[in-house]
PDB file of C-alpha atoms and ligand atoms in Angstrom:
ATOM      1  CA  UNK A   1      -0.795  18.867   3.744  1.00  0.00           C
ATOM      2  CA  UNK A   2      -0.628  16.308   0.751  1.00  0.00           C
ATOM      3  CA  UNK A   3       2.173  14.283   0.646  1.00  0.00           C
ATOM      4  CA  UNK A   4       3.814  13.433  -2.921  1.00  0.00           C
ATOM      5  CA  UNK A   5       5.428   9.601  -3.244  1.00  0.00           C
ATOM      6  CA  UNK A   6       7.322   8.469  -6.047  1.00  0.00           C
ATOM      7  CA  UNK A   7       6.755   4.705  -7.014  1.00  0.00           C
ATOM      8  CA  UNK A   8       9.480   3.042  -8.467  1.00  0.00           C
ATOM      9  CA  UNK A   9       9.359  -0.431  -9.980  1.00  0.00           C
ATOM     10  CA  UNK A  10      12.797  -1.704 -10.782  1.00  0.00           C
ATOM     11  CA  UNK A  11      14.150  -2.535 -14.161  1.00  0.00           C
ATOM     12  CA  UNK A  12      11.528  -2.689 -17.236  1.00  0.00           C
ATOM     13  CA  UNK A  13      12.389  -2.615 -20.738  1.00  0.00           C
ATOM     14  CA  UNK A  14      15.113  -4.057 -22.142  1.00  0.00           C
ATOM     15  CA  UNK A  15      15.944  -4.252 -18.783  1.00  0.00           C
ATOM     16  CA  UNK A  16      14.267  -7.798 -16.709  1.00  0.00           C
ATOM     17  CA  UNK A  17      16.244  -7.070 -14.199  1.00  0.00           C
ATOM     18  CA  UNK A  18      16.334 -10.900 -12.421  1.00  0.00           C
ATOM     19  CA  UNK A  19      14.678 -13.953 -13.854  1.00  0.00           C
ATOM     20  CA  UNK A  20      13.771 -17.436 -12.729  1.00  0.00           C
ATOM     21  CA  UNK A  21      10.997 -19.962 -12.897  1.00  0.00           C
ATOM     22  CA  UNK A  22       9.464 -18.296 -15.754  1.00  0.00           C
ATOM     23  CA  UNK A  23       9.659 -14.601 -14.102  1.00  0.00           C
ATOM     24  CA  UNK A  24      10.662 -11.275 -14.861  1.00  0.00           C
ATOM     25  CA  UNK A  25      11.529  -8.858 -11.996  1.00  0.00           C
ATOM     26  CA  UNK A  26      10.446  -5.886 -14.350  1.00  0.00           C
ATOM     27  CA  UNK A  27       6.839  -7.623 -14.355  1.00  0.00           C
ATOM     28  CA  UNK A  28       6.388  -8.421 -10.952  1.00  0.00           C
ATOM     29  CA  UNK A  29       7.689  -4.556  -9.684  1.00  0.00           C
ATOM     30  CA  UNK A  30       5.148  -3.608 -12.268  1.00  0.00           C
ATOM     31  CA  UNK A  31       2.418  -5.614 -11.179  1.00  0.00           C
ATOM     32  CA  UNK A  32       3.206  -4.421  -7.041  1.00  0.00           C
ATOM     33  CA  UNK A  33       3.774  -1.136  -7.721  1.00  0.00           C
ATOM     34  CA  UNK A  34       0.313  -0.811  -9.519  1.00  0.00           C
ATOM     35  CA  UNK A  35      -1.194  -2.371  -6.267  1.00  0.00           C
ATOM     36  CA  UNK A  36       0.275  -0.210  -4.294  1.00  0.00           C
ATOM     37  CA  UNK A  37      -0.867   3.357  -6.331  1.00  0.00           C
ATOM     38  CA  UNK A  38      -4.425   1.766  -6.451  1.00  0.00           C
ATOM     39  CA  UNK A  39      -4.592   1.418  -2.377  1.00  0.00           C
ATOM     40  CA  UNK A  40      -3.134   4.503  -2.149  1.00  0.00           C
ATOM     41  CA  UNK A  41      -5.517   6.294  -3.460  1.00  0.00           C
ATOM     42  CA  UNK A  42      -7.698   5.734  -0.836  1.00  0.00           C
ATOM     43  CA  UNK A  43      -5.966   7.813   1.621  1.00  0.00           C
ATOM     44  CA  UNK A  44      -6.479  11.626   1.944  1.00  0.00           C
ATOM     45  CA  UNK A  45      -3.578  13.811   0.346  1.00  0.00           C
ATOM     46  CA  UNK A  46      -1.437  11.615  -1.856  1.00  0.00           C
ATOM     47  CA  UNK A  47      -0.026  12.335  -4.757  1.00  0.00           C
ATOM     48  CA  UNK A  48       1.676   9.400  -6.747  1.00  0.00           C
ATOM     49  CA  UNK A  49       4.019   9.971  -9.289  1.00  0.00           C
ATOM     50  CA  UNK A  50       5.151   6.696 -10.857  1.00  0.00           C
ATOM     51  CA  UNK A  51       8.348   6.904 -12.394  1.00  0.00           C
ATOM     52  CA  UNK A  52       6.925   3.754 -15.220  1.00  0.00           C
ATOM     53  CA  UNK A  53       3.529   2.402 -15.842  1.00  0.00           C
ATOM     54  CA  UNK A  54       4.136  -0.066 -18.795  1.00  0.00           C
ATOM     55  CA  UNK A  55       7.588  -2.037 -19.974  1.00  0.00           C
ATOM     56  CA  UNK A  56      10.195   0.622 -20.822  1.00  0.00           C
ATOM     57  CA  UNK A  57      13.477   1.058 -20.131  1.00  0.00           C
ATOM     58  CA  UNK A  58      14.207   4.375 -17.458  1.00  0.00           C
ATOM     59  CA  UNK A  59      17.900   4.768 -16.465  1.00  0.00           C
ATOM     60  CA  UNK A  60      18.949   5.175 -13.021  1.00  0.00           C
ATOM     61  CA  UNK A  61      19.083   8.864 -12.997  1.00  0.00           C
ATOM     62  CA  UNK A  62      16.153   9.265 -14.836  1.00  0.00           C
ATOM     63  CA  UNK A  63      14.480   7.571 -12.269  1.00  0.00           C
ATOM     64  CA  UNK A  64      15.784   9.806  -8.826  1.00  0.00           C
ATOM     65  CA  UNK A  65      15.305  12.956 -11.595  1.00  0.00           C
ATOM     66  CA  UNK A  66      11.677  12.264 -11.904  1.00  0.00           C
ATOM     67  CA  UNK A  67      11.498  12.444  -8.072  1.00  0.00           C
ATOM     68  CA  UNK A  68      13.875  15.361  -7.266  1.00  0.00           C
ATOM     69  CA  UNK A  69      11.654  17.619  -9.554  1.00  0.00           C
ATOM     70  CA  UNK A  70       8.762  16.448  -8.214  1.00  0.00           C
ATOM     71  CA  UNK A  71       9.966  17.304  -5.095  1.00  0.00           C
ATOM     72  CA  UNK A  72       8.858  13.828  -3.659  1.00  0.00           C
ATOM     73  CA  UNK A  73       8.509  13.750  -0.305  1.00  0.00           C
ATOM     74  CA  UNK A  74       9.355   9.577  -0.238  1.00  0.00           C
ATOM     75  CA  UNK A  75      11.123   7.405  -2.574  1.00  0.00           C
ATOM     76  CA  UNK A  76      10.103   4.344  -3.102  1.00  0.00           C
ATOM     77  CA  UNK A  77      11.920   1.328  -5.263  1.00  0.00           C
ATOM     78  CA  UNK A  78      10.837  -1.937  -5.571  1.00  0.00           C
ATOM     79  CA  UNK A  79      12.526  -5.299  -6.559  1.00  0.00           C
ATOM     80  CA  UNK A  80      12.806  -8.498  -6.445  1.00  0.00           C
ATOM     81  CA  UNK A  81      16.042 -10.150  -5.616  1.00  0.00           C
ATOM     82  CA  UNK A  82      18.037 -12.916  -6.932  1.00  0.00           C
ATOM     83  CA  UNK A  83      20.767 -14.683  -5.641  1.00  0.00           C
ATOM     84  CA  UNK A  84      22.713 -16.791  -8.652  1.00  0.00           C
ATOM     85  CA  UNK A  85      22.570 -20.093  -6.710  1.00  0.00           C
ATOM     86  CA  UNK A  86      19.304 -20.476  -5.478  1.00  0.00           C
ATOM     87  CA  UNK A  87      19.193 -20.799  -2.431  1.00  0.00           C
ATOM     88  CA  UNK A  88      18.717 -17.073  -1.180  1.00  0.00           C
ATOM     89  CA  UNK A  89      15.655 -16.310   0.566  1.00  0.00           C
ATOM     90  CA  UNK A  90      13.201 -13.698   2.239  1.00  0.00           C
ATOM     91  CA  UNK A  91      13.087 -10.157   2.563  1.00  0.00           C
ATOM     92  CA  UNK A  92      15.187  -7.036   2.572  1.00  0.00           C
ATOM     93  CA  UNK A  93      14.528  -3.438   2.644  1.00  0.00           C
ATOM     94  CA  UNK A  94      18.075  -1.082   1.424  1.00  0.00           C
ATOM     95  CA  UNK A  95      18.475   2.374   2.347  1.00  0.00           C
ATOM     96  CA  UNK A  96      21.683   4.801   1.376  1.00  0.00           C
ATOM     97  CA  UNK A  97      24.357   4.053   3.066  1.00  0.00           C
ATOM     98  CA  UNK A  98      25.963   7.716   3.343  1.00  0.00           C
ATOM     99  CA  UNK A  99      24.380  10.373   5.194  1.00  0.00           C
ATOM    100  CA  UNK A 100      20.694  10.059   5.121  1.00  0.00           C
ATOM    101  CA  UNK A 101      18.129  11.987   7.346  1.00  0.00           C
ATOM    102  CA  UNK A 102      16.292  10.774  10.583  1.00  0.00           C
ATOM    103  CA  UNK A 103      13.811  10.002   8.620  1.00  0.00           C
ATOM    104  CA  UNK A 104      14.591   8.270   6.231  1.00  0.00           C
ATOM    105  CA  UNK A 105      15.731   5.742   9.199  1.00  0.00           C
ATOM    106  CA  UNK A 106      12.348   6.275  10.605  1.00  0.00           C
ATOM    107  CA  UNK A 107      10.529   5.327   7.707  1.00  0.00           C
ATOM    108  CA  UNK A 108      13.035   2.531   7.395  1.00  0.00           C
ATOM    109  CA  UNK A 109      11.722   1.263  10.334  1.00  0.00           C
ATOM    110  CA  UNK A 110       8.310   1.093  10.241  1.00  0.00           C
ATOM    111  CA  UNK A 111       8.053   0.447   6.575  1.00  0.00           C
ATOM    112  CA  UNK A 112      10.206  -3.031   6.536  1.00  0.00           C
ATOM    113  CA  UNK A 113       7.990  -4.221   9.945  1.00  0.00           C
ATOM    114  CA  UNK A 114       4.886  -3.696   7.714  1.00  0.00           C
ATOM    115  CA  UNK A 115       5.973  -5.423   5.298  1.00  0.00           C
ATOM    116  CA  UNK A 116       7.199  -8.652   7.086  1.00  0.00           C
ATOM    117  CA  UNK A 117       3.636  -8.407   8.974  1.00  0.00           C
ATOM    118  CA  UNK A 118       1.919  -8.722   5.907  1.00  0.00           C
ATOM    119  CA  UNK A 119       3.975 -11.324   4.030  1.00  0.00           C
ATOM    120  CA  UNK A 120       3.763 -13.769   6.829  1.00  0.00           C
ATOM    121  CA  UNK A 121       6.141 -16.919   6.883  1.00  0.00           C
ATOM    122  CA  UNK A 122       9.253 -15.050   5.078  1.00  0.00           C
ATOM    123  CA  UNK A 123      12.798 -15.039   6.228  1.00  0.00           C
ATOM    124  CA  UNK A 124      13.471 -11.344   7.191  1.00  0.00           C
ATOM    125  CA  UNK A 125      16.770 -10.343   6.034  1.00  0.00           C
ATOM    126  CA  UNK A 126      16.970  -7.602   7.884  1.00  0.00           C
ATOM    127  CA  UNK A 127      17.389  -3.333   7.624  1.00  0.00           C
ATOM    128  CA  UNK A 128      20.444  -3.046   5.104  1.00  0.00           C
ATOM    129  CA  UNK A 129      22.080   0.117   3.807  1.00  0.00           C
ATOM    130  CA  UNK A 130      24.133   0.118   0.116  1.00  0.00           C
ATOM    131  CA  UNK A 131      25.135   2.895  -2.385  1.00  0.00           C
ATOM    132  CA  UNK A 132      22.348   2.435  -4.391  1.00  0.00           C
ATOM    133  CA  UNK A 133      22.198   4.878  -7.386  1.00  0.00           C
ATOM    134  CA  UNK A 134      18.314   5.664  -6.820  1.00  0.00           C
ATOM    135  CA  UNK A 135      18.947   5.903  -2.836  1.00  0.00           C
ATOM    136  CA  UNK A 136      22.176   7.961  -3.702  1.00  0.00           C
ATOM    137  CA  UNK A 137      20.599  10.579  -6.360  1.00  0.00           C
ATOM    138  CA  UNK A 138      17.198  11.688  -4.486  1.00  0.00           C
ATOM    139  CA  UNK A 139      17.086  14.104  -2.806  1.00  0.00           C
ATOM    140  CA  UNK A 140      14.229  13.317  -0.121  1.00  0.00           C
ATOM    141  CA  UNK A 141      14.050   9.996   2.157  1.00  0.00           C
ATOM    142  CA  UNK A 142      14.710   6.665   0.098  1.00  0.00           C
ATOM    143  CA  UNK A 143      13.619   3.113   0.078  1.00  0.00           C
ATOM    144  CA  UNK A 144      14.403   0.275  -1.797  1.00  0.00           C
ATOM    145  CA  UNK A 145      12.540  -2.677  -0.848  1.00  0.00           C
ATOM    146  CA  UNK A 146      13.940  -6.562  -2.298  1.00  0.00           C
ATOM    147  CA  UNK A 147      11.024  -8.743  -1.699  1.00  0.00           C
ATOM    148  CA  UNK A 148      12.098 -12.484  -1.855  1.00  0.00           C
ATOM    149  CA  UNK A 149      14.584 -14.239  -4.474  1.00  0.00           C
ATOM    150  CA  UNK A 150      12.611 -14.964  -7.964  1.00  0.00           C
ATOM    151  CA  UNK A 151      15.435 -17.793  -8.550  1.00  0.00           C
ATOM    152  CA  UNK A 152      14.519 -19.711  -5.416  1.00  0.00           C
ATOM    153  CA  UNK A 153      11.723 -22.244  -5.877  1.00  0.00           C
ATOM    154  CA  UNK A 154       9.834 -21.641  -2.879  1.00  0.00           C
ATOM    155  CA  UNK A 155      10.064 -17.835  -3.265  1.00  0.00           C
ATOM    156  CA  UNK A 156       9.134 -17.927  -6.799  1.00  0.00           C
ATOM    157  CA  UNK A 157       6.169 -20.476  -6.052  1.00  0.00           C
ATOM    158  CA  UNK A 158       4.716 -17.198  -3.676  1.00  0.00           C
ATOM    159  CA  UNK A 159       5.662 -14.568  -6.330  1.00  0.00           C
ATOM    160  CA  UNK A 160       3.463 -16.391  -9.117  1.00  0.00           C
ATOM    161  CA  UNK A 161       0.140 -15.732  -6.706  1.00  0.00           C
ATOM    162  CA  UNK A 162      -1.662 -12.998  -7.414  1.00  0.00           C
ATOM    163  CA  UNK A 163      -2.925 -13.039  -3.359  1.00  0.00           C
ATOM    164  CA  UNK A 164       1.081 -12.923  -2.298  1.00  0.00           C
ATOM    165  CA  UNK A 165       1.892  -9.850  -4.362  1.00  0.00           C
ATOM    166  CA  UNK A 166      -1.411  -7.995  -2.925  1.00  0.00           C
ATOM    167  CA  UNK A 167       0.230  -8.721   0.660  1.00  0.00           C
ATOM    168  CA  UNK A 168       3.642  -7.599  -0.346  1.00  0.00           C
ATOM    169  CA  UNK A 169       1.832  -4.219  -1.850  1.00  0.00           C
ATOM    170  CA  UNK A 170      -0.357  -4.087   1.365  1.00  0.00           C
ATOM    171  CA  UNK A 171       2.431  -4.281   4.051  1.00  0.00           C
ATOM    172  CA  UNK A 172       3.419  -1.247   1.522  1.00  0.00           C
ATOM    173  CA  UNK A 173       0.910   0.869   1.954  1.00  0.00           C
ATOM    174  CA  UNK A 174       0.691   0.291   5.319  1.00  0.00           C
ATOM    175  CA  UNK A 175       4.203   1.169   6.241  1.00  0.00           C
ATOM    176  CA  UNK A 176       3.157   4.620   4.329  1.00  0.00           C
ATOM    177  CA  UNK A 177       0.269   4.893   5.923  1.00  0.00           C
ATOM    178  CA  UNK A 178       2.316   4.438   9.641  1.00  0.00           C
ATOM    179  CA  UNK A 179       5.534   6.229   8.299  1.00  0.00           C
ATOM    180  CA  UNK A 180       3.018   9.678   7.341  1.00  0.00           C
ATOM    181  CA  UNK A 181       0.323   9.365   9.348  1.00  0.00           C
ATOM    182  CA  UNK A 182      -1.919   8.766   6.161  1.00  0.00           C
ATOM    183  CA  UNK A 183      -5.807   9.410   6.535  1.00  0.00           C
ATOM    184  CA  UNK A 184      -8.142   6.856   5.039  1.00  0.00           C
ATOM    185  CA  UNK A 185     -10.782   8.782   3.004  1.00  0.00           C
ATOM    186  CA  UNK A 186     -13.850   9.547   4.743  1.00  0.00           C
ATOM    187  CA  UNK A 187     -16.857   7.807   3.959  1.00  0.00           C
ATOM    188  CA  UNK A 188     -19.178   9.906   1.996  1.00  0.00           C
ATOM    189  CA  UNK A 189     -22.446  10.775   4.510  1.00  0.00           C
ATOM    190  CA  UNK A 190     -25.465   9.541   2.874  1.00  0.00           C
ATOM    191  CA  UNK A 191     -27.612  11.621   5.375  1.00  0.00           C
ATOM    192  CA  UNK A 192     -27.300  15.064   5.251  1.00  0.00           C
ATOM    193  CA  UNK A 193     -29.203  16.791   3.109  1.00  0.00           C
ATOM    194  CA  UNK A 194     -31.726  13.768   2.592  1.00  0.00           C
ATOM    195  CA  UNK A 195     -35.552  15.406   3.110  1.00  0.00           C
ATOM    196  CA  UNK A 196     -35.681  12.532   6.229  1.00  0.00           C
ATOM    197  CA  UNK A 197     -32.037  14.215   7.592  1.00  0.00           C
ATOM    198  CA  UNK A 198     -34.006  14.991  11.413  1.00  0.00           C
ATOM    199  CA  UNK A 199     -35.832  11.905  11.843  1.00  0.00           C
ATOM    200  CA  UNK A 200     -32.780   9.613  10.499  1.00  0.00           C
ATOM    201  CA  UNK A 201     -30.853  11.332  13.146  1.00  0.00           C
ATOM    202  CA  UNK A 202     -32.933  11.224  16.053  1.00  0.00           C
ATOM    203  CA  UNK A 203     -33.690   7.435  14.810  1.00  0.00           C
ATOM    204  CA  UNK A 204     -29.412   6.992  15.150  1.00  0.00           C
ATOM    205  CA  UNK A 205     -29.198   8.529  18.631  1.00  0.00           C
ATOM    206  CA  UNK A 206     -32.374   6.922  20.110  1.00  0.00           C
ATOM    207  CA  UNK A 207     -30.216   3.723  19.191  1.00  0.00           C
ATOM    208  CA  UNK A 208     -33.547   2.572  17.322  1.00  0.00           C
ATOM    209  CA  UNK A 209     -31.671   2.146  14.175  1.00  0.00           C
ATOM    210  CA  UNK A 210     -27.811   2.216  12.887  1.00  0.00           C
ATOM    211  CA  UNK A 211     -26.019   3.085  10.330  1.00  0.00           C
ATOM    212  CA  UNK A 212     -23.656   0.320   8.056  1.00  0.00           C
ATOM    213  CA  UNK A 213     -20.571  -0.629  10.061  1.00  0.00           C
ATOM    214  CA  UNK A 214     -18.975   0.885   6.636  1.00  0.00           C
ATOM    215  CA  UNK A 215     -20.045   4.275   8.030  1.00  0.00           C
ATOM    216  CA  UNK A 216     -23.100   4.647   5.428  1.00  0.00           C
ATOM    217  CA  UNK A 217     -26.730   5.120   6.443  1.00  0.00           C
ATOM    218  CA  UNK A 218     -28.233   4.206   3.280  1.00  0.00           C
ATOM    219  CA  UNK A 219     -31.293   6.318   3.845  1.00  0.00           C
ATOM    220  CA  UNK A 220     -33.005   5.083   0.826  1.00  0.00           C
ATOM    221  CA  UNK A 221     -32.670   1.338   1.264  1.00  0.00           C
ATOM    222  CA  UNK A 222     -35.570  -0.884   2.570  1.00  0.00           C
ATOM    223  CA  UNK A 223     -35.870  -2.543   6.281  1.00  0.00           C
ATOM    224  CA  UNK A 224     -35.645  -6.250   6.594  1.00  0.00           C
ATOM    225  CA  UNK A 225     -38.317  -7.970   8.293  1.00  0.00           C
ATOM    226  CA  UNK A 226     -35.606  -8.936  10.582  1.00  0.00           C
ATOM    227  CA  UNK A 227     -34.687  -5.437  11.109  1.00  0.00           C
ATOM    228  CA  UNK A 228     -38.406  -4.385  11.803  1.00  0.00           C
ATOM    229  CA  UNK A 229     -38.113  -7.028  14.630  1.00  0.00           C
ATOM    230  CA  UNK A 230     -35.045  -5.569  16.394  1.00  0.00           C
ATOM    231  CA  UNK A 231     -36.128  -2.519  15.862  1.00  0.00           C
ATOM    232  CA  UNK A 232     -39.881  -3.028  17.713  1.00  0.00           C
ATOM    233  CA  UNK A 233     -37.767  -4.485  20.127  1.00  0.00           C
ATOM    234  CA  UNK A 234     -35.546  -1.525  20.470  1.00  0.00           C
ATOM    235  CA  UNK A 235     -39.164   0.192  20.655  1.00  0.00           C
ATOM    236  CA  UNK A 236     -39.971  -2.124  23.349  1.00  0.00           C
ATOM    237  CA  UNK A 237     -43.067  -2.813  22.255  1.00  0.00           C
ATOM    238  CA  UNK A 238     -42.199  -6.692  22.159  1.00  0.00           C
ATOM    239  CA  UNK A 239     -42.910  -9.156  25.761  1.00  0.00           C
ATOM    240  CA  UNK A 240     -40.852 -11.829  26.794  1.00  0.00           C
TER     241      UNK A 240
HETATM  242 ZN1   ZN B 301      16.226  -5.173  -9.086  1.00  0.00          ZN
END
C-alpha cells in the first residue's frame, strides 16, 4: 500500500513567478518543496515524484503530465502569492473548481488546518476553489497551496526565515500524513539478535532498565553511574 505524491513547486526558470523584498516565488517553492520530500521520507510507503528539483522552466501541462503518468495518487502545488498592492496577507489553499472527488475535498480539509496549525499567527484566507490549469489537468485529487504574499512586508519578513519555511513544509507533511493515514518509519530494534537478546529483555519487563524514549535500546552503550543508582534502586537493594 505505498502511496505516490507528486510535489510541485510553482514557477522556476525563466519563470519567478511573484517577487518582492528581494524574493523569488520559484526559490522559495523550491526551497519548501525540498523540505517537504526530505520529511517525507520518513514515513512508510511514499513515493515522491517531484515534478522540478533545480531552476527550470516546466509548463503547466508538463507539470499535471508528470503526475497523470505517474499515476499520482495526490497532487500537490505550492506557491507563494502576491497581491500587486501590498497589502494582501495570509494563507490560502485552491482546489478545482469543477467536479472534483470526495476526496480531494477531504484532503482539502485536513491539509489547509495543518497548515494554519503550524504557521501560527497567519491570516487564514480560507478553502478556495479556481480553474487552475494543474488542478484542472490531473487526473487524481489536487492541491494548490498559496502560502502568504511575498510583496507584503510582514509576510516577506517570515518568508526570508529559514525556521518559517520548515513550519510551512511541516504543516505539509502533516496534512499528508492525516489526509493518508501515513506511518512514521519504525525504529530499527537494536535488540534482537544481540548475544544479550534474553537478559536485555527480561531486564525491560522486570522494569529494571528501559529502553531510549526514541524506541532504541542501545544494547552496547555504557550505564551511567546515575543509572546504576536507579537501577539498585529498582533492585531494591537501596534503604531509606
Ligand atoms: Zn505561483
Amino acid at each position: 500500500m505505498s502511496k505516490v505524491i507528486v510535489l510541485d513547486p510553482g514557477h522556476g526558470g525563466s519563470d519567478p513567478g511573484a517577487v518582492g523584498h528581494g524574493l523569488r516565488e520559484k526559490d522559495l517553492t523550491l526551497n519548501i518543496v525540498k523540505r517537504i520530500g526530505a520529511m517525507l521520507k520518513n514515513y512508510e510507503g511514499v513515493k515522491v515524484i517531484y515534478t522540478r528539483t533545480d531552476d527550470r522552466f516546466i509548463d503547466l501541462s508538463e507539470r499535471a503530465a508528470i503526475a497523470n503518468k505517474a499515476k499520482a495518487d495526490f497532487f500537490l502545488s505550492v506557491h507563494i502569492n502576491a497581491s500587486g498592492s501590498g497589502k494582501g496577507t495570509g494563507f490560502e489553499t485552491f482546489i478545482y473548481n469543477g467536479n472534483v472527488s470526495s476526496a480531494t475535498i477531504a484532503y482539502q480539509n485536513v491539509i489547509h488546518a495543518e497548515i494554519v496549525k503550524a504557521i501560527g499567527n497567519v491570516r487564514d484566507r480560507g478553502k478556495k476553489r479556481a480553474n487552475f490549469a494543474v488542478l484542472r489537468q490531473t487526473n487524481m485529487p489536487a492541491l494548490l497551496t498559496e502560502n502568504l504574499f511575498i510583496d507584503n512586508p510582514s509576510d516577506a519578513a517570515k518568508l526570508k526565515t529559514e525556521q518559517f519555511l520548515q513550519q510551512v513544509a511541516y504543516g505539509h507533511v502533516i496534512g499528508l500524513e492525516k489526509a493518508f493515514g501515513l506511518k512514521k518509519k519504525g525504529v530499527k530494534d537494536d535488540v534482537t539478535g544481540h548475544w544479550a537478546e534474553q537478559s536485555i529483555r527480561k531486564a525491560m519487563k522486570a522494569g529494571i532498565i528501559r529502553g531510549h524514549s526514541d524506541g532504541r535500546y542501545g544494547p552496547d552503550e555504557p550505564v551511567t553511574r546515575a543509572q546504576l543508582a536507579v537501577i539498585l534502586e529498582r533492585l531494591g537493594l537501596l534503604k531509606d
